[in-house]
Coordinates of C-alpha atoms and ligand atoms in Angstrom, one line a residue:
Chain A
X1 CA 0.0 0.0 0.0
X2 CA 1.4 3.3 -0.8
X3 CA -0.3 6.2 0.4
X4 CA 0.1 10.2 -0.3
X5 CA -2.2 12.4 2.1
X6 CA -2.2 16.2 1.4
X7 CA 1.7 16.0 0.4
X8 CA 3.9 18.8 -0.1
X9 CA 6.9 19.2 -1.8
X10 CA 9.2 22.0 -2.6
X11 CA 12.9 22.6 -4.1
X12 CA 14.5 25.8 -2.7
X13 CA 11.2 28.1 -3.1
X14 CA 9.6 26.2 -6.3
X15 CA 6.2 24.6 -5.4
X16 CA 6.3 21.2 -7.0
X17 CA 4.0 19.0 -5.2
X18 CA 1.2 21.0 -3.7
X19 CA -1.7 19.0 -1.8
X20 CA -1.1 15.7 -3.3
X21 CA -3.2 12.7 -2.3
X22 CA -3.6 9.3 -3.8
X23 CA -3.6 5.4 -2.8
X24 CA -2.4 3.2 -4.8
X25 CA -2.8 -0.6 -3.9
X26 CA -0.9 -3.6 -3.0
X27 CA -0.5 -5.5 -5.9
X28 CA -1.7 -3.1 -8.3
X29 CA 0.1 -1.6 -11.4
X30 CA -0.4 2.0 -11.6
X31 CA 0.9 3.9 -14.0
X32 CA 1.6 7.9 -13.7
X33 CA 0.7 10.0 -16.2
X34 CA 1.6 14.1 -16.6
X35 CA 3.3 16.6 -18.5
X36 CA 6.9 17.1 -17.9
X37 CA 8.0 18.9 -14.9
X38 CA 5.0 18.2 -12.6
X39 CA 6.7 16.3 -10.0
X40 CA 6.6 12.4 -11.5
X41 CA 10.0 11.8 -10.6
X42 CA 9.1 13.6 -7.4
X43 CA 6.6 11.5 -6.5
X44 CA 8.7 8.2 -6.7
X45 CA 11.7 9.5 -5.4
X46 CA 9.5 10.4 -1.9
X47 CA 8.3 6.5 -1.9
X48 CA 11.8 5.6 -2.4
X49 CA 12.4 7.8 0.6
X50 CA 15.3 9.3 -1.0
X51 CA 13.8 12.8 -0.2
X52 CA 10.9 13.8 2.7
X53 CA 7.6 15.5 2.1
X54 CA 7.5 19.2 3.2
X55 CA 4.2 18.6 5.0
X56 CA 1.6 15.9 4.3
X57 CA 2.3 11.8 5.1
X58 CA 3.9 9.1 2.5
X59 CA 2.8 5.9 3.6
X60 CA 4.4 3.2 1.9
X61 CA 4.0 -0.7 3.1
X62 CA 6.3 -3.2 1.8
X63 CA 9.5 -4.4 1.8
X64 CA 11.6 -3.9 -0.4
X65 CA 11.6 -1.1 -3.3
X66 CA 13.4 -1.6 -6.9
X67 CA 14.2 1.8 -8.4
X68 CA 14.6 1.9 -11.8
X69 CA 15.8 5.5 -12.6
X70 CA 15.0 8.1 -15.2
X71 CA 18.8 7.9 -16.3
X72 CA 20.9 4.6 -15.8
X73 CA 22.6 5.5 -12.9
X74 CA 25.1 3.1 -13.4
X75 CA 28.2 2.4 -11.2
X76 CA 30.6 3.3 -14.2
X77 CA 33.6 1.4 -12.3
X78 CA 32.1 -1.6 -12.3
X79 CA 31.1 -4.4 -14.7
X80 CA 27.7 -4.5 -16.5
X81 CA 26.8 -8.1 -14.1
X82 CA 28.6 -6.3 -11.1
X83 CA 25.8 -3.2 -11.3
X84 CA 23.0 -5.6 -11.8
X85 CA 24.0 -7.5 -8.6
X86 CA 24.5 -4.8 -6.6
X87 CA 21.2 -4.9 -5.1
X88 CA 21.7 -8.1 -4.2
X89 CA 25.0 -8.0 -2.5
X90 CA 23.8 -5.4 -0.7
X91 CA 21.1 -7.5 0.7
X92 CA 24.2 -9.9 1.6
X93 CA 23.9 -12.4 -0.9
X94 CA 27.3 -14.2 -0.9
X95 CA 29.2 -12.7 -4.6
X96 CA 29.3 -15.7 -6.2
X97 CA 25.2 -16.4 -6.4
X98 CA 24.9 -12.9 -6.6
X99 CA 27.1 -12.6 -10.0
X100 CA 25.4 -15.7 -10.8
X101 CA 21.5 -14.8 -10.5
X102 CA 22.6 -11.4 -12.4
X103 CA 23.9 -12.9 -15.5
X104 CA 20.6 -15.3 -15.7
X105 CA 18.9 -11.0 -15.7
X106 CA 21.4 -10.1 -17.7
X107 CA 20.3 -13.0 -20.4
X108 CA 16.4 -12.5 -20.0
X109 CA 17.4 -8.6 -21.1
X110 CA 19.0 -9.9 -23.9
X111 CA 22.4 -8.4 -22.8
X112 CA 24.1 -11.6 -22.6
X113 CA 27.7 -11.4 -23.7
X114 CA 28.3 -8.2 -22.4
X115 CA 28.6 -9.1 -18.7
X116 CA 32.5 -7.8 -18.0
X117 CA 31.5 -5.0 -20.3
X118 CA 32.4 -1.4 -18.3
X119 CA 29.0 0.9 -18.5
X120 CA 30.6 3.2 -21.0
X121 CA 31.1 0.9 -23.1
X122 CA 27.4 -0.1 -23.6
X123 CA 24.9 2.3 -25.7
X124 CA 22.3 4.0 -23.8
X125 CA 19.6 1.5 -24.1
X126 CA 21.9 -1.2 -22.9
X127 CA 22.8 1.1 -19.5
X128 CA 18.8 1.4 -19.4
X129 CA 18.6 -2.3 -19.2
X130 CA 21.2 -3.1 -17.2
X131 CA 19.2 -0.8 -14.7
X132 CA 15.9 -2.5 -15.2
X133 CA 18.1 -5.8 -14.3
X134 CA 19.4 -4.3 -11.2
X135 CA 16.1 -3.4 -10.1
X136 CA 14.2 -6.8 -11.1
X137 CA 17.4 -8.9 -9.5
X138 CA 16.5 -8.5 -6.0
X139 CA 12.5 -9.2 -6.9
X140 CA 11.3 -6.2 -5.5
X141 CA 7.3 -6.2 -4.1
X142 CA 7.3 -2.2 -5.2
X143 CA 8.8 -1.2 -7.9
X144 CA 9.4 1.9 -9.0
X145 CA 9.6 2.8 -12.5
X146 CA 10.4 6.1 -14.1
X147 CA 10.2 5.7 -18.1
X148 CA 12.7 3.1 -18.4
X149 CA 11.9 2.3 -21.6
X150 CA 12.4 5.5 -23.1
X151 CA 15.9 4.8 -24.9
X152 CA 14.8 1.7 -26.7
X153 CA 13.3 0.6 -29.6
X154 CA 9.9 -0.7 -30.5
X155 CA 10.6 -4.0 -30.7
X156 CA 12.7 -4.5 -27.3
X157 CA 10.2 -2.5 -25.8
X158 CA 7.6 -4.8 -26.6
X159 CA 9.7 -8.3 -25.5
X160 CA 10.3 -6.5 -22.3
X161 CA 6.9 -5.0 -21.6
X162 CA 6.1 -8.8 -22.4
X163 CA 8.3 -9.7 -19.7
X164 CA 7.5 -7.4 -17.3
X165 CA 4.0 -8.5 -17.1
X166 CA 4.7 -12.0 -16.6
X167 CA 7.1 -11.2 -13.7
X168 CA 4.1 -8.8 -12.5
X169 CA 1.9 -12.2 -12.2
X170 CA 4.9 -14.2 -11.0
X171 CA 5.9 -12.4 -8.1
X172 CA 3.6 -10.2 -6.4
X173 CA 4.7 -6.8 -7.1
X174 CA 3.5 -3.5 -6.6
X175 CA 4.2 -1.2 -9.2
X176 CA 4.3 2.2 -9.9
X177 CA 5.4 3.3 -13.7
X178 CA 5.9 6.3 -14.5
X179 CA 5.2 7.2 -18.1
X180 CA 4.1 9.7 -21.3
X181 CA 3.3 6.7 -23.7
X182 CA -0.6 6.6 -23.1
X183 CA -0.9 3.0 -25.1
X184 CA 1.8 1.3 -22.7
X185 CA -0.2 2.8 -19.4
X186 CA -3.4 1.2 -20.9
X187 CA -1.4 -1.7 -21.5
X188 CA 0.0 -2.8 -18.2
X189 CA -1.5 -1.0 -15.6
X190 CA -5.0 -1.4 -13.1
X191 CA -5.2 2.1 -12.9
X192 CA -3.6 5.4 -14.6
X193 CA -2.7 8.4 -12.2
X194 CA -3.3 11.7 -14.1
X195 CA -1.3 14.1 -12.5
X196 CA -2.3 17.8 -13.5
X197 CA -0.8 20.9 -12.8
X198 CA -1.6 22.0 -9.3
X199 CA -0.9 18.5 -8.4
X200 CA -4.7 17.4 -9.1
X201 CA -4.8 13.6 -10.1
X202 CA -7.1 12.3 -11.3
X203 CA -7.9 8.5 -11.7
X204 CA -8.4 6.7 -14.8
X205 CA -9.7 3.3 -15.5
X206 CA -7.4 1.8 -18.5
X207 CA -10.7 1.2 -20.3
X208 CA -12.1 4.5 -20.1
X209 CA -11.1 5.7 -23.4
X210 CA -13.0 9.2 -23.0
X211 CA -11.3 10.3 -20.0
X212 CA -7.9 9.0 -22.0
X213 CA -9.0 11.0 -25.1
X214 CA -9.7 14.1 -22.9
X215 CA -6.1 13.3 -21.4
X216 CA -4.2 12.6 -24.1
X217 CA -2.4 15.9 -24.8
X218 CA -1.6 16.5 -21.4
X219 CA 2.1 16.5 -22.4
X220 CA 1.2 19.8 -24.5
X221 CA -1.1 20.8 -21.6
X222 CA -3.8 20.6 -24.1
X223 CA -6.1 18.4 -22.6
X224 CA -9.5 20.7 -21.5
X225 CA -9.2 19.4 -18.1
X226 CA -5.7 20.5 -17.9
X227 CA -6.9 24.1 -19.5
X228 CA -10.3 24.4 -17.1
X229 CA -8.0 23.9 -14.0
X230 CA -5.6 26.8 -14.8
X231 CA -8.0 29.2 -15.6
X232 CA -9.4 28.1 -12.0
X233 CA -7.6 31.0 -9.8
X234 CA -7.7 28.2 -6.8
X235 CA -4.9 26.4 -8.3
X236 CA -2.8 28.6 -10.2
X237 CA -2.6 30.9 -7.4
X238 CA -1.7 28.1 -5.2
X239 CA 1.2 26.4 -7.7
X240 CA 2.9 29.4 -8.8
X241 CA 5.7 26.9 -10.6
X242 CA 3.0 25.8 -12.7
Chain B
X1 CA 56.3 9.5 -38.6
X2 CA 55.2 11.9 -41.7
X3 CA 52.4 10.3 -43.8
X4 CA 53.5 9.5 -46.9
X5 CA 50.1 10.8 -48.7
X6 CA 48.8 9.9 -52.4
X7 CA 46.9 13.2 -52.5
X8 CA 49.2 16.0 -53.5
X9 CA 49.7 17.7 -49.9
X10 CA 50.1 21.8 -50.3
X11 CA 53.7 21.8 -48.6
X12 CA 53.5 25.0 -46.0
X13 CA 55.3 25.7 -43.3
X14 CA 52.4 25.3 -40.9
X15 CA 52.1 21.5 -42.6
X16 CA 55.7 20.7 -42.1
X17 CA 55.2 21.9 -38.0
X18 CA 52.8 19.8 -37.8
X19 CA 54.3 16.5 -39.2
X20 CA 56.6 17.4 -37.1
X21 CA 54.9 17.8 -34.2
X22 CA 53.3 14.3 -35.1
X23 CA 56.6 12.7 -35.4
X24 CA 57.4 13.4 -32.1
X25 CA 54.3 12.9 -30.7
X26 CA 54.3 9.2 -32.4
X27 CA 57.4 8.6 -30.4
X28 CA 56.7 10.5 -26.9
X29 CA 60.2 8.7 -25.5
X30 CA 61.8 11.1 -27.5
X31 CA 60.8 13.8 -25.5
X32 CA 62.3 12.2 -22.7
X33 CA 65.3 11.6 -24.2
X34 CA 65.6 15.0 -25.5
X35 CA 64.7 16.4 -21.5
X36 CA 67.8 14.9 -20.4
X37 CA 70.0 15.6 -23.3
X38 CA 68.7 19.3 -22.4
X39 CA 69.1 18.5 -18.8
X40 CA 72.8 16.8 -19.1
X41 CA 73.9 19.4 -21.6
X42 CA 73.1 22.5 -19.1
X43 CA 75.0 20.4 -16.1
X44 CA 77.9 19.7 -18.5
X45 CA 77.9 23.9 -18.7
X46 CA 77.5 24.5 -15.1
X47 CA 80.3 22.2 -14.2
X48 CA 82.5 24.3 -16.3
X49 CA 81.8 27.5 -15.3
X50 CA 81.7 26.6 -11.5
X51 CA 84.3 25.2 -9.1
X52 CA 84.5 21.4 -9.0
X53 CA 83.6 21.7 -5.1
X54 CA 80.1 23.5 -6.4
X55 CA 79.3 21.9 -9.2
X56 CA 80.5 18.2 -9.6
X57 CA 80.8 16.9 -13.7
X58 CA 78.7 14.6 -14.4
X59 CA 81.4 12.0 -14.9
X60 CA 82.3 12.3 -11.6
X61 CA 79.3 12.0 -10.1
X62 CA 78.6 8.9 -12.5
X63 CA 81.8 7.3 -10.9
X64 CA 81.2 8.4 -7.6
X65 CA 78.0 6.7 -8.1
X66 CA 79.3 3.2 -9.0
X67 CA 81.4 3.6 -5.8
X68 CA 78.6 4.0 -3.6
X69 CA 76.7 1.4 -5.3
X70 CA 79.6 -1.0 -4.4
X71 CA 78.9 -0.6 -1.1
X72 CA 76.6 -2.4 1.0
X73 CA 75.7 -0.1 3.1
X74 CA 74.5 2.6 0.6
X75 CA 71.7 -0.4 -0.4
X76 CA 70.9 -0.4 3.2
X77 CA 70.8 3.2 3.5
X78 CA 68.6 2.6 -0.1
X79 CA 66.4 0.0 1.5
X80 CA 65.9 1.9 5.1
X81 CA 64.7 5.5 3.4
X82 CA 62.5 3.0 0.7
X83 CA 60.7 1.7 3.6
X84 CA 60.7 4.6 5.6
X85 CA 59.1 6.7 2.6
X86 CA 56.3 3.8 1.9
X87 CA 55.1 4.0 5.3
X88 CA 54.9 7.5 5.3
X89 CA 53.0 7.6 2.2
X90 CA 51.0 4.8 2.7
X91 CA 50.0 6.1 6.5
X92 CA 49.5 9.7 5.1
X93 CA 47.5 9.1 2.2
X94 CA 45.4 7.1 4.6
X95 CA 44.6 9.6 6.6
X96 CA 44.5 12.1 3.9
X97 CA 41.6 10.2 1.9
X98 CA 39.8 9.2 5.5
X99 CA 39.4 13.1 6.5
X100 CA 39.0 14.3 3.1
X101 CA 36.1 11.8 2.2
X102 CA 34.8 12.6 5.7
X103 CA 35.0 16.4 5.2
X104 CA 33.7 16.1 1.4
X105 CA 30.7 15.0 2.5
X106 CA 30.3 16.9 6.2
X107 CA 30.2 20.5 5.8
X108 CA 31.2 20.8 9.8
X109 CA 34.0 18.4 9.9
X110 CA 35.6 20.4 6.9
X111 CA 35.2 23.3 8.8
X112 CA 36.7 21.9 11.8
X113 CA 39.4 20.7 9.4
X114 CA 40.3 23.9 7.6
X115 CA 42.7 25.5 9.6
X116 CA 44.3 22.6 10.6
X117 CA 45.2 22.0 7.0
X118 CA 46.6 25.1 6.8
X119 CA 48.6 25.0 9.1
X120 CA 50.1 21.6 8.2
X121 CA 50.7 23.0 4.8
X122 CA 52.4 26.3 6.0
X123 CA 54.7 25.1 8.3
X124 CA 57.9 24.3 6.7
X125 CA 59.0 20.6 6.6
X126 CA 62.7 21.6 8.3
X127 CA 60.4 22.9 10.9
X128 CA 58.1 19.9 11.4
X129 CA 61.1 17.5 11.2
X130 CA 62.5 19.6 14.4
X131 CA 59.5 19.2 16.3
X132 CA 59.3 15.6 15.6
X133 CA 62.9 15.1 16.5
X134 CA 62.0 16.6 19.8
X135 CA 59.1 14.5 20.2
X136 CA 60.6 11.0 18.7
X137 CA 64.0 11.6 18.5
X138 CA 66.5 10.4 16.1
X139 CA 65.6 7.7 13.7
X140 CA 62.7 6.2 11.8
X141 CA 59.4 7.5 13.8
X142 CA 60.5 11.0 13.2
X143 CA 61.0 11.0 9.6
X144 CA 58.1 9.0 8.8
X145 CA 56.1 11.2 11.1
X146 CA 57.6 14.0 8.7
X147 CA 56.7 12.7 6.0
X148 CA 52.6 11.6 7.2
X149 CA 52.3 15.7 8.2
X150 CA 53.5 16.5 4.7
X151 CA 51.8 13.8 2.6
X152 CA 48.3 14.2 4.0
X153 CA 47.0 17.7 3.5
X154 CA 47.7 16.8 0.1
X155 CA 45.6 13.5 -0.2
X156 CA 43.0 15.4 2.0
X157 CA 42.5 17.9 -0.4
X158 CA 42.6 16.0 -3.2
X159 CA 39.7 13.1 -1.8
X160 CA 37.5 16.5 -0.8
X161 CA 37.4 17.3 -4.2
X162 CA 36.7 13.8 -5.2
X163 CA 34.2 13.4 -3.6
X164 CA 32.4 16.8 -4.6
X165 CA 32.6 15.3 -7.8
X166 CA 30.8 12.4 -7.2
X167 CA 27.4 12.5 -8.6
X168 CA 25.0 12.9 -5.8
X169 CA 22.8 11.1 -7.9
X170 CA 24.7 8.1 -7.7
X171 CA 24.6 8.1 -3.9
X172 CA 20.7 8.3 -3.9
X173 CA 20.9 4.8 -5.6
X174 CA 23.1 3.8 -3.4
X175 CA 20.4 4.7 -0.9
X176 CA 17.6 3.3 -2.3
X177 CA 19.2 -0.1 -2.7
X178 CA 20.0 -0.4 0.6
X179 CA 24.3 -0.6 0.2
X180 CA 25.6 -0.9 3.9
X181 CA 28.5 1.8 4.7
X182 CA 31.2 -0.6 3.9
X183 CA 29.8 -0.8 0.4
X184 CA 29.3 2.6 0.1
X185 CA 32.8 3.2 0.5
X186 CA 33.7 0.5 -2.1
X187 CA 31.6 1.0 -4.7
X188 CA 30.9 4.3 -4.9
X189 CA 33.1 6.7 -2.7
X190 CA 36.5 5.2 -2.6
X191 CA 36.4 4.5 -7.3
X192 CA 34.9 8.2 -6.9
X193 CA 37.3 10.0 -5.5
X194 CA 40.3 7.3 -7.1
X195 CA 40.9 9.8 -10.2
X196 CA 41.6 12.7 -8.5
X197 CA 43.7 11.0 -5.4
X198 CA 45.4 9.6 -8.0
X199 CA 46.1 12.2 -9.7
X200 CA 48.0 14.2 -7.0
X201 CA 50.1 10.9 -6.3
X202 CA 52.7 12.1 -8.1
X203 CA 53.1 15.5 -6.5
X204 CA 52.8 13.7 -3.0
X205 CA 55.2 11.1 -4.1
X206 CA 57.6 13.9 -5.1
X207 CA 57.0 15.4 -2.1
X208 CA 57.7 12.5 0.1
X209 CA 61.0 12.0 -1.2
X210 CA 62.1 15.5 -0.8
X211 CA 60.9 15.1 2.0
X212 CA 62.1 11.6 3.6
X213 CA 65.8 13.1 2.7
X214 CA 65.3 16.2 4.1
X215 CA 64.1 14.8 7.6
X216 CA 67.2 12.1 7.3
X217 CA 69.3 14.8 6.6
X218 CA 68.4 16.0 10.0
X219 CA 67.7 13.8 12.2
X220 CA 68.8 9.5 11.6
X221 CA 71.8 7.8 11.5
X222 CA 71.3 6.0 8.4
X223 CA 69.4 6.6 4.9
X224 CA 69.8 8.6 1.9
X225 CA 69.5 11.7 3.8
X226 CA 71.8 11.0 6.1
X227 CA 74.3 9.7 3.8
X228 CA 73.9 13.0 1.8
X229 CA 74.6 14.9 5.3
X230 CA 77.7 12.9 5.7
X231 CA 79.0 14.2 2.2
X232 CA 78.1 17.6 3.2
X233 CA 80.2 17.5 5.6
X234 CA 83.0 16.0 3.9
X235 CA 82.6 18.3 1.0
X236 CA 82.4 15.5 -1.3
X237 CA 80.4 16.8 -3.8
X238 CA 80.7 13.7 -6.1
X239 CA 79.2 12.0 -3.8
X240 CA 76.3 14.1 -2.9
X241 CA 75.4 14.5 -6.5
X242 CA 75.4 10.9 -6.5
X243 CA 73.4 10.7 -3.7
X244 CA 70.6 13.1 -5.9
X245 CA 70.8 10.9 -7.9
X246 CA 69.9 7.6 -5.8
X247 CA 66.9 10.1 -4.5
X248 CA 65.9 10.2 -7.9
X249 CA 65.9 6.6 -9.0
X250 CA 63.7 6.7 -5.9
X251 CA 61.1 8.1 -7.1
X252 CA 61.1 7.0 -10.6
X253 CA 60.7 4.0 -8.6
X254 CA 57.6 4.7 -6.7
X255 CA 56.1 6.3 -9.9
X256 CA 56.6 3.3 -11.9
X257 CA 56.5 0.2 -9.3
X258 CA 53.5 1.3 -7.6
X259 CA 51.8 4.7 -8.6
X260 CA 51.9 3.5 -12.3
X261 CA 50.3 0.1 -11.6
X262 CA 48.3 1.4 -9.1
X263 CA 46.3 4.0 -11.7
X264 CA 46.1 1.3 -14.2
X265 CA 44.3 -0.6 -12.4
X266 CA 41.8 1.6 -10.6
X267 CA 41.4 3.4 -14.1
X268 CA 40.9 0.4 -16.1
X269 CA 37.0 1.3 -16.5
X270 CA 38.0 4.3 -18.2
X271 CA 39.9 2.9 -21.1
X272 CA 38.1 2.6 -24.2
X273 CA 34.7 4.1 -23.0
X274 CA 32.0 5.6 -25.5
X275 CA 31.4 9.0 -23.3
X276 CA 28.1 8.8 -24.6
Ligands
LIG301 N1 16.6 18.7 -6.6 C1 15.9 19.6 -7.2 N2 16.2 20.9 -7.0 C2 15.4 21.9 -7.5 N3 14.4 21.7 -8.3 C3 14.0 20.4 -8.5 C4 14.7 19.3 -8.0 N4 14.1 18.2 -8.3 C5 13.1 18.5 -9.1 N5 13.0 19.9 -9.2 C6 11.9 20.6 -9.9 O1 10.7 19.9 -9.6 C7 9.9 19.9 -10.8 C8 9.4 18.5 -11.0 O2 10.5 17.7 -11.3 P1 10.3 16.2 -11.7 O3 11.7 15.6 -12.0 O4 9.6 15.5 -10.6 O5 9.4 16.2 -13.0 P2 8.9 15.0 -13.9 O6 7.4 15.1 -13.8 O7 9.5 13.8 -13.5 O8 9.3 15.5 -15.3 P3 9.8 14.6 -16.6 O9 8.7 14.0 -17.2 O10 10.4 15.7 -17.5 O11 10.8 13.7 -16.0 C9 10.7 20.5 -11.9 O12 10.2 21.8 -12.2 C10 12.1 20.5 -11.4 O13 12.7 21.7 -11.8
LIG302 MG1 11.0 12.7 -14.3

């Protein structure tokens, strides 16, 4: 269960998350939807706990989080298998099984071959998967997504959507997935987070395609909803960033 | 080497420089070679114009050289300063990196730590070496004491800007999967801050051996130092040019028996990468 009540975040004066609330479920795949800049990252980095809420609570209930950042984040010192199984030898995995059970993720990402291969010397959608490894390897129950597939092509995208979902069914994960591509949300998720500026959600059933339509340009801030609510003097007083 | 090219080249003068300048970049021992030609040439000149008691030729300080080297106890003296300048370093680039990482990352303890860096690195070594002689006396403890006071400021500085280079972005993952100190200090601080510690190894190994001598030279009964002071005071200046140039081979051994191997090896990721 992760839960935001009446959050609060800002960054040295800048109003980015400003009365957010919403639950999102054990279990459930969510995916986060909104126009760049209005606090996605935000939000998963504060149910990572990397950063703390100004004011509000972030309830999050589980055990163990997989992060799989907006950029690789890659240890560039070490090894391709050595990043994936960092997670894991962090957890105190012996090295051996560790190095092991990342080169069976490094295989499923179709990356095999390049296990001893040094980050820079991997394109960027190889660094992207080698994250997504590190974050499946130590079989996370929430996992936190932030457009991981965004440096890779159609096709790879597809396999590892494909993937993805099975592991989702495997092993009883949590996960929140943080995206712009509208067809993917629909895809994989129970429910789709709208986030608006003035940090309004709004909560979308992947099957209703009206409320998709009507949100489909929020990336341009096009969509009427997204245009009502900053003529609205309530909000755009409020969120001055926005 | 020039390319021989099938195009017609225009031949300028700007051209030929640069062929040049390829040539000898192709072959980058031949700067060397050319540094000590340069280096041999002006000693040759000095030794001329100046007294032999000044300024010993370098052929007698070659032969004065060889007789040292025949004696046992110059290798001692060799083996004794060695030793006494790898604990040194080793001890003060510990506690260099330690305090820098430490103050990299806490604004307070680098406050706390600022001055006394400073001091350590405006007191003068020949003043240092006194106190330590007063402390330790004569021998070992004081010159490697010397030499920990002179070699850490320098490492200390060097981790703190590490690790202000060290993506904080990196440490949040770090965070987020959980990595206990220990590993934080393997995988991410200690590679992080590897490049520029390494990078001011050769200043602190220069350092060290200037000033491992120095502190012989004023307080021990035995290493290179002290066998310089005994030449001193024999006015045998063959002999303490010869001495130099033991102190030398010194550090071109440090630089290529460990600092050398030591950069290869943390910098192996770098080789080769795509930057992209
Ligand atoms: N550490 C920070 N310091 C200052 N401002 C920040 C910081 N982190 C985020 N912000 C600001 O917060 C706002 C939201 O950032 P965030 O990264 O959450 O957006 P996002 O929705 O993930 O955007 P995108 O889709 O482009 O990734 C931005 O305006 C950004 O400038
Ligand atoms: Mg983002």
């Amino acid at each position: 269960m992760i839960r935001f009540q009446k959050v609060f975040k800002s960054f040295s004066g800048h109003m980015v998350l400003n009365n957010l609330s919403f639950d999102i479920e054990t279990n459930t795949v969510v995916s986060i939807l909104g126009p760049s800049g209005i606090g996605k990252t935000t939000i998963l980095r504060l149910i990572s706990g990397a950063i703390n809420p100004d004011f509000g609570v972030v309830e999050v209930t589980g055990k163990k989080i997989g992060y799989i950042f907006q950029d690789p984040r890659l240890l560039p010192w070490r090894t391709a298998r050595d990043n994936v199984a960092l997670g894991l030898i962090a957890e105190g995995k012996p090295k051996d099984e560790s190095r092991r059970i990342a080169a069976g993720w490094m295989k499923k990402l179709d990356l095999e071959g390049f296990e001893d291969y040094y980050p820079g010397e991997l394109s960027g959608g190889m660094m992207q998967r080698v994250s997504i490894g590190r974050a499946l390897a130590i079989e996370p129950d929430i996992l936190l997504m932030d457009e991981p597939f965004s440096n890779l092509n159609v096709e790879l995208k597809k396999t590892l959507m494909t993937m993805l979902e099975s592991i989702f069914e495997e092993y009883q994960t949590t996960v929140v997935y943080v995206t712009h591509d509208i067809s993917e949300a629909v895809r994989i998720s129970d429910k789709i987070l709208s986030i608006l500026p003035g940090s309004v959600t709004e909560e979308i059933q992947p099957d209703d395609f009206q409320k998709l339509m009507q949100n489909s340009c929020i990336d341009e801030y096009e969509s009427d909803l997204t245009k009502k609510r900053k003529k609205e003097p309530m909000f755009t007083k409020k969120v001055t960033a926005i | 080497m020039p390319v021989p090219s099938t195009r017609r080249q225009k031949f300028t003068v700007g051209g030929m420089i640069t062929s040049f300048h390829n040539f000898l970049l192709a072959d980058k021992v031949l700067y060397g070679v050319l540094g000590v030609i340069i280096f041999l040439v002006f000693w040759q000149a000095l030794s001329w114009i100046f007294n032999a008691m000044i300024v010993a030729s370098p052929l007698a300080t070659i032969n004065a050289l060889f007789a040292l080297l025949t004696e046992t106890k110059t290798w001692e003296y060799i083996m004794i300063t060695l030793f006494r300048l790898i604990v040194g370093l080793f001890l003060g680039s510990i506690v260099g990196l330690l305090l820098g990482l430490a103050a990299g990352t806490n604004k307070k303890i680098r406050q706390v730590l600022e001055p006394i860096k400073w001091t350590s690195m405006t007191i003068p070594a020949i003043v240092i070496s006194i106190m330590a002689m007063l402390w330790f006396g004569m021998g070992s403890e004081q010159v490697i004491f010397v030499v920990i006071i002179i070699v850490a400021p320098i490492t200390y500085v060097n981790a703190m800007e590490g690790r202000f280079a060290i993506d904080e972005k990196l440490i949040e993952m770090g965070r987020c999967f959980n990595l206990p100190l220990k590993m934080f200090f393997r995988e991410i601080y200690l590679p992080g801050i590897a490049a520029s510690v390494i990078a001011g190894f050769a200043l602190t190994a220069g350092m060290g051996v200037r000033v491992v001598v120095l502190a012989e030279f004023m307080g021990a009964h035995d290493g290179i130092g002290y066998g310089l002071s005994k030449s001193y005071m024999y006015l045998d200046t063959p002999e303490l040019f010869a001495w130099i140039l033991i102190s030398l081979a010194l550090l071109g051994l440090l630089e290529f028996g460990i600092m050398k191997p030591l950069k290869t090896h943390m910098m192996r990721w770098k080789k080769g990468g795509n930057l992209s």
